[in-house]
Amino acid sequence: MTAIRLLLVDDDPLVRAGLSFMMGGADDIEVVGEAGDGGEAEALVDRTRPDVVLMDIRMPTVDGITATELLRAREDAPQVVVLTTFHADEQVLRALRAGAAGFVLKDTPPAEILDAVRRVAAGDPVLSPAVTRQLMRHAAGGAAGTRRARARERIALLNDREREVAVAVGRGLANAEIAAELFMSVATVKTHVSHVLSRLGLNNRVQIALLAHDAGLLEEQAGGPDGH
């Protein structure tokens, strides 16, 4: 099995050392580089070709949000998991909108951080349904008005089935759960998710969830077909 190539980006050398030591003990993960600032990330990605980047949000020169946007805009973009000390920090929300595949807290148990890297490398977002709901609530304060109108314009590009899948993703359901609920195969769910990402120009399922919430789709479903 090919090892997951991991790049660490954090301005705290002690944090980097701890993460490197932790990851180095896993047979299926290889730390291919370390950076102390987001401004170093692109050059390191060019040299090391990581599958996943563990990215601190707060760094003195180029922050993790800016670095995430730059990396995710690349044709060969690695997956990005942001590191934070807060569960529902506004900066985390911005990083997810920039294309991060999820986030982990810096005090997360080592086994869970290892699992997060593996899941993201496999294409799964690192957000539990509970954390997704928390972020959705956090986003709601700035989701009214202009943001909701823009989100509804984008959602209108989807057909009915794609819209149903987008809502299910927004609720934090896994592919198998969506398949069971909407009476389709897991392969068909994956196809619909891919179509949603392509039609809307999104990077990952987390961004689908955020857009579905901004458009008010989750509220409509909770209130019935007419949203009441």
Coordinates of N, CA and C in Angstrom, one line a residue:
M1 N 0.8 -1.2 0.0 CA 0.0 0.0 0.0 C 0.9 1.2 0.0
T2 N 0.5 2.2 -0.9 CA 1.3 3.5 -1.0 C 1.0 4.3 0.2
A3 N 2.0 4.9 0.9 CA 1.8 5.7 2.1 C 1.2 7.0 1.7
I4 N 0.4 7.6 2.6 CA -0.2 8.9 2.4 C 0.9 10.0 2.6
R5 N 1.1 10.8 1.6 CA 2.1 11.9 1.7 C 1.5 13.1 2.4
L6 N 2.1 13.5 3.5 CA 1.6 14.5 4.4 C 2.5 15.7 4.5
L7 N 2.0 16.9 4.4 CA 2.8 18.1 4.6 C 2.2 18.8 5.8
L8 N 3.1 19.3 6.7 CA 2.7 20.0 8.0 C 3.0 21.5 7.8
V9 N 2.0 22.3 8.1 CA 2.2 23.8 8.0 C 1.7 24.4 9.3
D10 N 2.6 24.9 10.2 CA 2.3 25.4 11.4 C 3.4 26.3 11.9
D11 N 3.1 27.5 12.4 CA 4.2 28.4 12.8 C 4.9 28.0 14.2
D12 N 4.3 27.1 14.9 CA 4.8 26.7 16.2 C 5.7 25.4 16.0
P13 N 7.0 25.5 16.1 CA 7.9 24.4 15.9 C 7.6 23.2 16.8
L14 N 7.1 23.5 18.0 CA 6.8 22.4 19.0 C 5.6 21.6 18.5
V15 N 4.6 22.3 17.9 CA 3.4 21.7 17.3 C 3.8 20.8 16.1
R16 N 4.7 21.4 15.3 CA 5.2 20.6 14.1 C 5.9 19.4 14.6
A17 N 6.8 19.5 15.6 CA 7.6 18.4 16.1 C 6.6 17.3 16.6
G18 N 5.6 17.7 17.4 CA 4.7 16.7 17.9 C 3.9 16.0 16.9
L19 N 3.4 16.8 15.9 CA 2.7 16.1 14.8 C 3.6 15.2 14.0
S20 N 4.8 15.7 13.7 CA 5.7 14.8 12.9 C 6.0 13.5 13.6
F21 N 6.3 13.6 15.0 CA 6.5 12.4 15.8 C 5.3 11.5 15.7
M22 N 4.1 12.0 15.9 CA 2.9 11.2 15.9 C 2.7 10.6 14.6
M23 N 2.8 11.3 13.5 CA 2.5 10.8 12.2 C 3.6 9.8 11.7
G24 N 4.8 10.0 12.2 CA 6.0 9.2 11.8 C 5.8 7.7 12.4
G25 N 5.0 7.6 13.4 CA 4.8 6.2 13.9 C 3.7 5.4 13.1
A26 N 3.1 6.0 12.1 CA 2.1 5.3 11.3 C 2.7 4.7 10.1
D27 N 2.5 3.5 9.8 CA 3.1 2.8 8.6 C 2.5 3.3 7.3
D28 N 1.3 3.9 7.3 CA 0.7 4.3 6.1 C 0.7 5.8 5.9
I29 N 1.5 6.5 6.7 CA 1.6 8.0 6.5 C 3.1 8.4 6.5
E30 N 3.4 9.2 5.5 CA 4.8 9.7 5.4 C 4.8 11.2 5.4
V31 N 5.5 11.8 6.4 CA 5.6 13.3 6.5 C 6.7 13.7 5.5
V32 N 6.3 14.4 4.4 CA 7.2 14.7 3.4 C 7.8 16.1 3.5
G33 N 7.3 16.9 4.4 CA 7.8 18.3 4.5 C 7.1 19.0 5.7
E34 N 7.8 20.1 6.1 CA 7.2 21.0 7.1 C 7.4 22.4 6.7
A35 N 6.5 23.3 7.1 CA 6.6 24.7 6.8 C 6.1 25.5 8.0
G36 N 6.8 26.7 8.3 CA 6.4 27.5 9.4 C 5.5 28.6 9.1
D37 N 5.1 28.7 7.8 CA 4.2 29.8 7.4 C 3.4 29.4 6.1
G38 N 2.2 29.9 5.9 CA 1.5 29.6 4.8 C 2.1 30.0 3.5
G39 N 3.0 31.0 3.5 CA 3.7 31.5 2.3 C 4.7 30.5 1.8
E40 N 5.1 29.5 2.6 CA 6.0 28.5 2.1 C 5.3 27.3 1.5
A41 N 3.9 27.2 1.7 CA 3.2 26.0 1.3 C 3.3 25.6 -0.1
E42 N 3.0 26.6 -1.0 CA 3.0 26.3 -2.4 C 4.3 25.7 -3.0
A43 N 5.4 26.3 -2.6 CA 6.7 25.8 -3.0 C 7.0 24.4 -2.5
L44 N 6.6 24.2 -1.2 CA 6.8 22.9 -0.7 C 5.9 21.8 -1.4
V45 N 4.7 22.2 -1.7 CA 3.8 21.3 -2.4 C 4.4 21.0 -3.8
D46 N 5.0 22.0 -4.5 CA 5.7 21.7 -5.7 C 6.8 20.6 -5.6
R47 N 7.5 20.8 -4.5 CA 8.6 19.9 -4.3 C 8.2 18.5 -3.7
T48 N 7.3 18.4 -2.9 CA 7.0 17.2 -2.2 C 5.7 16.4 -2.6
R49 N 4.8 17.1 -3.4 CA 3.6 16.5 -3.9 C 2.8 15.7 -2.8
P50 N 2.4 16.4 -1.8 CA 1.6 15.7 -0.7 C 0.2 15.4 -1.1
D51 N -0.3 14.4 -0.5 CA -1.8 14.1 -0.7 C -2.6 14.9 0.2
V52 N -2.1 15.2 1.4 CA -2.9 15.9 2.4 C -1.9 17.0 3.1
V53 N -2.5 18.1 3.4 CA -1.8 19.2 4.1 C -2.5 19.5 5.4
L54 N -1.8 19.4 6.5 CA -2.4 19.8 7.8 C -2.0 21.2 8.0
M55 N -3.0 22.1 8.0 CA -2.7 23.6 7.9 C -3.2 24.3 9.1
D56 N -2.3 25.0 9.8 CA -2.7 25.9 10.9 C -3.4 27.1 10.3
I57 N -4.4 27.6 11.0 CA -5.1 28.8 10.5 C -4.4 30.1 10.8
R58 N -3.9 30.3 12.0 CA -3.3 31.5 12.4 C -1.8 31.5 12.3
M59 N -1.3 32.2 11.3 CA 0.2 32.3 11.1 C 0.5 33.7 10.8
P60 N 1.7 34.2 11.1 CA 2.0 35.6 11.1 C 2.1 36.3 9.8
T61 N 2.6 35.6 8.7 CA 2.8 36.2 7.4 C 1.6 35.9 6.5
V62 N 1.5 34.7 6.1 CA 0.4 34.2 5.2 C -0.4 33.2 6.0
D63 N -1.7 33.6 6.3 CA -2.5 32.7 7.2 C -2.9 31.4 6.4
G64 N -3.5 30.5 7.2 CA -3.9 29.3 6.6 C -5.1 29.4 5.6
I65 N -5.9 30.4 5.8 CA -7.0 30.5 4.9 C -6.5 30.9 3.5
T66 N -5.6 31.9 3.5 CA -5.1 32.3 2.2 C -4.3 31.2 1.5
A67 N -3.5 30.5 2.3 CA -2.7 29.4 1.8 C -3.7 28.2 1.3
T68 N -4.8 28.0 2.0 CA -5.7 27.0 1.5 C -6.3 27.4 0.2
E69 N -6.7 28.6 0.0 CA -7.3 29.1 -1.2 C -6.3 28.9 -2.4
L70 N -5.0 29.2 -2.1 CA -4.0 29.1 -3.2 C -3.8 27.6 -3.5
L71 N -3.7 26.7 -2.5 CA -3.5 25.3 -2.8 C -4.7 24.7 -3.5
R72 N -5.9 25.0 -3.1 CA -7.1 24.4 -3.6 C -7.4 24.9 -5.0
A73 N -6.8 26.0 -5.4 CA -7.0 26.5 -6.8 C -6.1 25.8 -7.8
R74 N -5.2 25.0 -7.3 CA -4.2 24.3 -8.2 C -4.9 23.1 -8.9
E75 N -4.4 22.8 -10.1 CA -5.0 21.7 -10.8 C -4.7 20.4 -10.1
D76 N -3.6 20.3 -9.4 CA -3.2 19.1 -8.7 C -3.3 19.3 -7.2
A77 N -4.4 19.9 -6.8 CA -4.6 20.4 -5.4 C -4.6 19.2 -4.4
P78 N -3.8 19.3 -3.3 CA -3.8 18.4 -2.3 C -5.1 18.7 -1.4
Q79 N -5.5 17.7 -0.6 CA -6.6 17.9 0.3 C -6.0 18.7 1.5
V80 N -6.8 19.6 2.1 CA -6.3 20.4 3.2 C -7.2 20.2 4.4
V81 N -6.6 19.9 5.6 CA -7.3 19.8 6.9 C -6.7 21.0 7.7
V82 N -7.6 21.8 8.2 CA -7.1 23.0 9.0 C -7.0 22.6 10.5
L83 N -6.1 23.1 11.1 CA -5.8 22.9 12.6 C -6.3 24.2 13.3
T84 N -7.0 24.0 14.4 CA -7.5 25.1 15.2 C -7.7 24.8 16.6
T85 N -7.8 25.8 17.4 CA -8.1 25.6 18.9 C -9.5 25.8 19.2
F86 N -10.4 26.1 18.2 CA -11.8 26.4 18.5 C -12.7 25.6 17.7
H87 N -13.8 25.2 18.3 CA -14.8 24.3 17.6 C -15.5 25.0 16.4
A88 N -15.9 26.2 16.6 CA -16.7 26.9 15.6 C -16.2 28.3 15.4
D89 N -15.0 28.5 15.2 CA -14.4 29.8 15.0 C -14.7 30.3 13.6
E90 N -14.9 31.6 13.5 CA -15.3 32.1 12.2 C -14.2 31.9 11.1
Q91 N -12.9 31.8 11.6 CA -11.8 31.5 10.7 C -11.9 30.1 10.1
V92 N -12.4 29.2 11.0 CA -12.6 27.8 10.5 C -13.6 27.8 9.4
L93 N -14.7 28.5 9.6 CA -15.7 28.6 8.5 C -15.2 29.1 7.2
R94 N -14.4 30.2 7.3 CA -13.8 30.8 6.1 C -12.8 29.8 5.4
A95 N -12.1 29.0 6.2 CA -11.2 28.0 5.6 C -12.0 26.9 4.9
L96 N -13.1 26.5 5.5 CA -14.0 25.5 4.8 C -14.5 26.0 3.5
R97 N -14.9 27.3 3.5 CA -15.4 27.9 2.3 C -14.3 28.0 1.2
A98 N -13.1 28.1 1.7 CA -11.9 28.2 0.8 C -11.5 26.9 0.2
G99 N -12.1 25.8 0.7 CA -11.9 24.5 0.1 C -11.3 23.4 1.0
A100 N -11.1 23.8 2.3 CA -10.5 22.8 3.2 C -11.5 21.6 3.4
A101 N -11.0 20.4 3.5 CA -11.8 19.2 3.6 C -12.4 19.0 5.0
G102 N -12.0 19.8 5.9 CA -12.5 19.7 7.3 C -11.5 20.3 8.3
F103 N -11.7 20.0 9.6 CA -10.8 20.6 10.5 C -10.6 19.6 11.7
V104 N -9.5 19.7 12.4 CA -9.3 19.0 13.6 C -8.8 20.0 14.7
L105 N -9.1 19.8 15.9 CA -8.7 20.6 17.0 C -7.2 20.2 17.4
K106 N -6.5 21.1 17.8 CA -5.1 20.8 18.2 C -5.0 19.9 19.4
D107 N -6.0 19.8 20.2 CA -5.9 18.9 21.3 C -6.7 17.6 21.1
T108 N -7.0 17.4 19.8 CA -7.6 16.1 19.4 C -6.7 14.9 19.7
P109 N -7.2 13.8 20.2 CA -6.3 12.6 20.5 C -5.6 12.2 19.2
P110 N -4.3 11.7 19.4 CA -3.5 11.4 18.2 C -4.2 10.4 17.3
A111 N -4.9 9.4 17.8 CA -5.6 8.4 17.0 C -6.6 9.1 16.0
E112 N -7.3 10.1 16.5 CA -8.3 10.8 15.8 C -7.7 11.7 14.7
I113 N -6.5 12.2 15.0 CA -5.8 13.0 13.9 C -5.3 12.1 12.8
L114 N -4.8 11.0 13.2 CA -4.4 10.0 12.2 C -5.6 9.6 11.3
D115 N -6.7 9.3 12.0 CA -7.9 8.9 11.3 C -8.4 10.0 10.3
A116 N -8.2 11.2 10.8 CA -8.7 12.4 9.9 C -7.8 12.4 8.7
V117 N -6.5 12.3 8.8 CA -5.6 12.3 7.6 C -6.0 11.2 6.7
R118 N -6.3 10.0 7.2 CA -6.6 8.8 6.3 C -8.0 9.1 5.6
R119 N -8.9 9.6 6.3 CA -10.2 9.8 5.8 C -10.2 10.9 4.7
V120 N -9.5 11.9 4.9 CA -9.4 13.0 3.9 C -8.7 12.5 2.6
A121 N -7.6 11.7 2.9 CA -6.9 11.1 1.7 C -7.8 10.2 0.9
A122 N -8.8 9.6 1.6 CA -9.7 8.7 0.9 C -10.9 9.5 0.3
G123 N -10.9 10.8 0.5 CA -12.0 11.6 -0.1 C -13.2 11.9 0.8
D124 N -13.1 11.6 2.1 CA -14.2 11.8 3.0 C -13.9 13.1 3.8
P125 N -14.8 14.0 4.0 CA -14.6 15.2 4.8 C -14.5 14.8 6.3
V126 N -13.7 15.6 7.0 CA -13.5 15.4 8.4 C -14.5 16.3 9.2
L127 N -15.7 16.0 9.2 CA -16.7 16.8 9.9 C -17.8 15.8 10.3
S128 N -18.0 15.6 11.6 CA -19.1 14.7 12.1 C -20.4 15.5 11.9
P129 N -21.5 14.8 11.9 CA -22.8 15.5 11.7 C -23.0 16.6 12.8
A130 N -22.5 16.3 14.1 CA -22.7 17.2 15.1 C -21.9 18.5 14.9
V131 N -20.7 18.3 14.4 CA -19.8 19.5 14.1 C -20.4 20.2 12.9
T132 N -20.9 19.5 11.9 CA -21.5 20.2 10.8 C -22.6 21.1 11.2
R133 N -23.5 20.5 12.0 CA -24.7 21.3 12.5 C -24.2 22.6 13.3
Q134 N -23.1 22.4 14.1 CA -22.6 23.5 14.8 C -22.1 24.6 13.9
L135 N -21.4 24.2 12.8 CA -20.9 25.2 11.9 C -22.0 25.8 11.1
M136 N -23.0 25.0 10.8 CA -24.2 25.6 10.1 C -24.8 26.7 10.9
R137 N -25.0 26.4 12.2 CA -25.6 27.4 13.1 C -24.7 28.7 13.1
H138 N -23.4 28.4 13.2 CA -22.5 29.6 13.3 C -22.6 30.4 12.0
A139 N -22.8 29.7 10.9 CA -22.8 30.5 9.6 C -24.1 31.3 9.4
A140 N -25.2 30.8 10.2 CA -26.5 31.4 9.9 C -26.5 32.9 10.2
G141 N -25.7 33.4 11.1 CA -25.7 34.8 11.4 C -25.3 35.7 10.2
G142 N -24.5 35.2 9.3 CA -24.1 36.0 8.2 C -24.7 35.4 6.9
A143 N -25.7 34.5 7.0 CA -26.2 33.9 5.8 C -27.5 34.5 5.2
A144 N -28.0 35.5 5.9 CA -29.2 36.1 5.4 C -28.9 37.1 4.2
G145 N -30.1 37.5 3.6 CA -30.0 38.5 2.6 C -29.2 38.1 1.4
T146 N -28.1 38.9 1.1 CA -27.4 38.7 -0.1 C -26.8 37.3 -0.3
R147 N -26.2 36.8 0.8 CA -25.6 35.5 0.7 C -26.7 34.4 0.4
R148 N -27.9 34.5 1.0 CA -28.9 33.5 0.7 C -29.3 33.6 -0.8
A149 N -29.5 34.8 -1.3 CA -29.9 35.0 -2.7 C -28.9 34.4 -3.6
R150 N -27.6 34.7 -3.4 CA -26.5 34.1 -4.2 C -26.6 32.6 -4.2
A151 N -26.7 32.0 -3.0 CA -26.8 30.6 -2.8 C -27.9 30.0 -3.6
R152 N -29.1 30.6 -3.5 CA -30.3 30.1 -4.2 C -30.1 30.1 -5.7
E153 N -29.4 31.2 -6.2 CA -29.1 31.2 -7.7 C -28.2 30.0 -8.1
R154 N -27.3 29.7 -7.3 CA -26.4 28.6 -7.6 C -27.1 27.2 -7.5
I155 N -27.9 27.1 -6.4 CA -28.6 25.8 -6.2 C -29.6 25.6 -7.4
A156 N -30.1 26.7 -8.0 CA -31.1 26.6 -9.1 C -30.5 25.8 -10.3
L157 N -29.2 25.7 -10.4 CA -28.5 25.0 -11.5 C -28.6 23.5 -11.4
L158 N -29.1 23.0 -10.2 CA -29.2 21.6 -10.0 C -30.6 21.1 -10.4
N159 N -30.6 19.8 -10.8 CA -31.9 19.2 -11.0 C -32.5 18.7 -9.7
D160 N -33.7 18.2 -9.7 CA -34.4 17.8 -8.4 C -33.6 16.8 -7.7
R161 N -33.1 15.8 -8.3 CA -32.3 14.7 -7.6 C -31.0 15.2 -7.0
E162 N -30.3 16.0 -7.8 CA -29.1 16.6 -7.3 C -29.4 17.5 -6.1
R163 N -30.5 18.2 -6.1 CA -30.8 19.1 -5.0 C -31.1 18.2 -3.8
E164 N -31.8 17.1 -3.9 CA -32.1 16.2 -2.8 C -30.8 15.7 -2.2
V165 N -29.8 15.3 -3.1 CA -28.5 14.8 -2.6 C -27.8 16.0 -1.9
A166 N -27.8 17.2 -2.4 CA -27.2 18.3 -1.8 C -27.7 18.6 -0.4
V167 N -29.0 18.4 -0.2 CA -29.6 18.6 1.1 C -29.2 17.5 2.1
A168 N -29.1 16.3 1.6 CA -28.7 15.2 2.4 C -27.2 15.4 2.9
V169 N -26.4 15.8 1.9 CA -25.0 16.1 2.3 C -24.9 17.2 3.3
G170 N -25.8 18.2 3.2 CA -25.9 19.3 4.1 C -26.3 18.9 5.5
R171 N -27.0 17.8 5.6 CA -27.4 17.2 6.9 C -26.3 16.4 7.5
G172 N -25.2 16.2 6.8 CA -24.1 15.4 7.3 C -24.2 13.9 7.1
L173 N -25.1 13.5 6.2 CA -25.2 12.1 5.9 C -24.1 11.5 5.0
A174 N -23.7 10.3 5.3 CA -22.7 9.6 4.5 C -23.4 9.1 3.2
N175 N -22.6 8.7 2.3 CA -23.1 8.2 1.0 C -24.1 7.0 1.2
A176 N -23.7 6.1 2.1 CA -24.6 4.9 2.3 C -25.9 5.3 2.9
E177 N -25.9 6.3 3.8 CA -27.1 6.8 4.4 C -28.0 7.5 3.4
I178 N -27.4 8.3 2.5 CA -28.1 9.0 1.5 C -28.7 8.0 0.5
A179 N -28.0 6.9 0.2 CA -28.5 5.9 -0.7 C -29.7 5.2 -0.1
A180 N -29.7 4.9 1.2 CA -30.8 4.2 1.8 C -32.0 5.2 1.9
E181 N -31.8 6.4 2.2 CA -32.9 7.4 2.4 C -33.6 7.7 1.0
L182 N -32.8 7.8 0.0 CA -33.3 8.3 -1.3 C -33.5 7.1 -2.3
F183 N -33.3 5.9 -1.8 CA -33.6 4.7 -2.6 C -32.8 4.6 -3.9
M184 N -31.5 4.7 -3.7 CA -30.6 4.6 -4.9 C -29.3 3.9 -4.4
S185 N -28.5 3.5 -5.3 CA -27.2 2.8 -5.0 C -26.2 3.8 -4.5
V186 N -25.2 3.3 -3.8 CA -24.1 4.2 -3.3 C -23.4 4.8 -4.5
A187 N -23.2 4.0 -5.5 CA -22.5 4.4 -6.8 C -23.2 5.6 -7.4
T188 N -24.6 5.5 -7.4 CA -25.4 6.6 -8.0 C -25.3 7.9 -7.1
V189 N -25.2 7.7 -5.8 CA -25.0 8.9 -4.9 C -23.7 9.5 -5.2
K190 N -22.7 8.7 -5.3 CA -21.3 9.3 -5.7 C -21.4 10.1 -7.0
T191 N -22.1 9.5 -8.0 CA -22.2 10.2 -9.2 C -22.9 11.6 -9.1
H192 N -24.0 11.6 -8.3 CA -24.8 12.8 -8.1 C -23.9 13.8 -7.4
V193 N -23.2 13.4 -6.4 CA -22.3 14.3 -5.6 C -21.2 14.9 -6.6
S194 N -20.7 14.1 -7.4 CA -19.7 14.6 -8.4 C -20.3 15.6 -9.3
H195 N -21.6 15.4 -9.8 CA -22.3 16.3 -10.6 C -22.5 17.6 -9.9
V196 N -22.9 17.5 -8.6 CA -23.2 18.8 -7.9 C -21.9 19.6 -7.7
L197 N -20.8 18.9 -7.4 CA -19.5 19.6 -7.3 C -19.1 20.3 -8.6
S198 N -19.3 19.6 -9.7 CA -19.0 20.1 -11.0 C -19.8 21.3 -11.4
R199 N -21.2 21.1 -11.3 CA -22.1 22.2 -11.7 C -21.9 23.4 -10.9
L200 N -21.6 23.3 -9.6 CA -21.5 24.5 -8.7 C -20.1 25.0 -8.5
G201 N -19.1 24.3 -9.1 CA -17.7 24.8 -9.0 C -17.2 24.7 -7.6
L202 N -17.6 23.6 -6.9 CA -17.2 23.4 -5.5 C -16.1 22.4 -5.4
N203 N -15.4 22.4 -4.3 CA -14.2 21.5 -4.1 C -14.6 20.2 -3.4
N204 N -15.5 20.3 -2.5 CA -15.8 19.1 -1.7 C -17.1 19.1 -1.0
R205 N -17.5 18.1 -0.3 CA -18.8 17.9 0.3 C -19.1 19.0 1.4
V206 N -18.0 19.4 2.1 CA -18.2 20.5 3.1 C -18.8 21.7 2.4
Q207 N -18.3 22.1 1.3 CA -18.8 23.3 0.6 C -20.2 23.1 0.1
I208 N -20.6 21.9 -0.3 CA -22.0 21.6 -0.6 C -22.8 21.8 0.6
A209 N -22.4 21.3 1.7 CA -23.2 21.5 3.0 C -23.4 23.0 3.3
L210 N -22.3 23.8 3.2 CA -22.4 25.2 3.5 C -23.3 25.9 2.6
L211 N -23.3 25.6 1.3 CA -24.1 26.2 0.3 C -25.6 25.8 0.5
A212 N -25.8 24.6 0.8 CA -27.2 24.1 1.1 C -27.8 24.9 2.2
H213 N -27.0 25.1 3.3 CA -27.5 25.8 4.4 C -27.7 27.3 4.1
D214 N -26.8 27.9 3.4 CA -26.9 29.3 3.0 C -28.2 29.5 2.2
A215 N -28.5 28.6 1.3 CA -29.7 28.7 0.5 C -31.0 28.4 1.3
G216 N -30.9 28.0 2.5 CA -32.1 27.7 3.3 C -32.7 26.4 3.0
L217 N -32.0 25.4 2.3 CA -32.6 24.2 2.0 C -32.9 23.3 3.2
L218 N -32.0 23.3 4.2 CA -32.2 22.5 5.4 C -33.4 23.0 6.2
E219 N -33.6 24.3 6.2 CA -34.8 24.8 6.9 C -36.1 24.4 6.2
E220 N -36.0 24.5 4.9 CA -37.2 24.1 4.1 C -37.6 22.7 4.3
Q221 N -36.6 21.8 4.3 CA -36.9 20.4 4.5 C -37.5 20.1 5.9
A222 N -36.9 20.8 6.9 CA -37.4 20.7 8.3 C -38.9 21.1 8.4
G223 N -39.2 22.1 7.6 CA -40.6 22.7 7.7 C -41.6 22.1 6.8
G224 N -41.1 21.2 5.9 CA -42.0 20.6 4.9 C -41.8 21.2 3.6
P225 N -42.5 20.7 2.5 CA -42.3 21.1 1.2 C -42.4 22.6 0.9
D226 N -43.2 23.3 1.7 CA -43.4 24.7 1.5 C -42.5 25.6 2.5
G227 N -41.7 24.8 3.3 CA -40.9 25.6 4.2 C -41.6 26.1 5.5
H228 N -42.9 25.5 5.7 CA -43.6 26.0 6.9 C -43.9 24.8 7.8

